């Protein structure tokens, strides 16, 4: 758990425009998770879009890897107050998932669902138009299990708890339904630039 009393490190002037309030810059990639890594074998990995409990489309690893690839490079920000600059990711954009499934988003909200039973919520509007992907590569390599491999959600403009590790699907919901950390006091949206860390921020 993180506390409000933590004071971030002073930043050099050249980083100021890129780092949200209360954050400090790190050169490493901290590993934070709620429990042990789940065992996820690409041979049995499946990714499913659902509307409520109804499956819309499921991809195997081979089918998923055959989808169009998107790359993104930029900065990421963790609610525990570290930020990392110039990270490089590759995967399948949310837009391309919808296109391959032959659908428009059926609701305005969804929950990301992971193999460790983790969930996190977000508006669909924050995923479309190239804003998010299901990433399968980091820095040119398969994503290490410690960082959510073989596949994790990447929504880089929100705090990084929204970029669910070990992701297995996205479930469209009729309402903005709280996920794991949101039920435990984290903000429902999580904008780093507005310091939306906790309920009420």
Coordinates of C-alpha atoms in Angstrom, one line a residue, residues 86-185:
X86 CA 10.7 6.6 -23.0
X87 CA 9.3 3.2 -22.6
X88 CA 8.8 1.2 -25.8
X89 CA 5.9 -1.2 -26.4
X90 CA 4.4 -3.2 -29.2
X91 CA 1.1 -5.0 -29.4
X92 CA -2.4 -4.9 -30.7
X93 CA -4.4 -1.7 -30.4
X94 CA -7.8 -1.7 -28.9
X95 CA -9.1 -0.3 -32.2
X96 CA -7.7 -3.2 -34.1
X97 CA -9.3 -5.7 -31.6
X98 CA -12.7 -4.2 -32.2
X99 CA -12.1 -4.2 -36.0
X100 CA -11.1 -7.9 -36.0
X101 CA -14.1 -8.7 -33.9
X102 CA -16.3 -6.8 -36.4
X103 CA -17.9 -4.6 -33.7
X104 CA -18.2 -1.2 -32.3
X105 CA -17.9 -1.0 -28.5
X106 CA -21.3 -2.0 -27.2
X107 CA -21.1 0.0 -24.0
X108 CA -19.2 3.0 -22.7
X109 CA -17.2 1.1 -20.0
X110 CA -15.3 -2.0 -19.5
X111 CA -13.3 -4.1 -17.1
X112 CA -9.9 -5.5 -17.9
X113 CA -9.6 -9.1 -16.6
X114 CA -6.4 -10.9 -15.8
X115 CA -5.2 -14.5 -15.2
X116 CA -4.6 -13.7 -11.5
X117 CA -8.3 -12.6 -11.1
X118 CA -7.2 -8.9 -11.1
X119 CA -9.6 -6.4 -12.6
X120 CA -9.6 -2.7 -13.4
X121 CA -12.2 -0.4 -14.9
X122 CA -12.0 2.4 -17.5
X123 CA -14.2 4.3 -20.0
X124 CA -14.0 2.9 -23.5
X125 CA -13.3 6.5 -24.6
X126 CA -9.9 6.2 -23.0
X127 CA -9.0 3.2 -25.1
X128 CA -10.1 4.1 -28.7
X129 CA -8.3 6.3 -31.2
X130 CA -4.9 4.7 -30.6
X131 CA -4.8 5.4 -26.8
X132 CA -4.4 1.8 -25.7
X133 CA -3.1 -1.6 -26.7
X134 CA -2.7 -5.2 -25.5
X135 CA 1.1 -5.2 -25.5
X136 CA 3.1 -8.4 -26.1
X137 CA 6.6 -6.8 -26.4
X138 CA 8.6 -4.3 -24.2
X139 CA 11.8 -2.8 -25.4
X140 CA 11.9 -5.2 -28.4
X141 CA 11.6 -8.3 -26.3
X142 CA 8.6 -10.5 -25.1
X143 CA 7.2 -9.0 -21.9
X144 CA 8.8 -10.7 -18.8
X145 CA 6.2 -12.4 -16.5
X146 CA 7.2 -10.0 -13.7
X147 CA 5.9 -7.1 -15.9
X148 CA 2.8 -8.9 -17.0
X149 CA 3.9 -11.2 -19.8
X150 CA 2.9 -12.7 -22.1
X151 CA 0.4 -9.9 -22.6
X152 CA -0.6 -6.9 -20.6
X153 CA -2.9 -3.9 -21.2
X154 CA -1.2 -0.6 -21.8
X155 CA -3.2 2.6 -21.1
X156 CA -0.2 5.0 -20.7
X157 CA -2.1 8.2 -20.0
X158 CA -3.6 6.7 -16.8
X159 CA -1.8 5.6 -13.7
X160 CA -0.2 2.2 -14.4
X161 CA -2.5 0.1 -12.2
X162 CA -4.9 0.5 -15.1
X163 CA -2.5 -1.3 -17.4
X164 CA -3.5 -4.7 -16.1
X165 CA -0.8 -7.4 -16.2
X166 CA -1.4 -11.0 -17.5
X167 CA -4.5 -9.8 -19.2
X168 CA -6.9 -12.4 -20.5
X169 CA -9.8 -10.2 -21.7
X170 CA -11.9 -7.1 -21.7
X171 CA -15.5 -7.2 -20.5
X172 CA -17.8 -4.4 -21.6
X173 CA -20.1 -3.2 -18.7
X174 CA -23.2 -1.1 -18.7
X175 CA -21.9 1.0 -15.8
X176 CA -18.5 2.1 -14.6
X177 CA -17.8 -0.9 -12.3
X178 CA -15.0 -0.8 -9.8
X179 CA -12.1 -3.2 -10.2
X180 CA -9.7 -4.7 -7.6
X181 CA -7.9 -1.5 -6.5
X182 CA -10.9 0.8 -7.1
X183 CA -12.9 -1.3 -4.5
X184 CA -10.0 -0.7 -2.1
X185 CA -10.0 3.0 -2.2

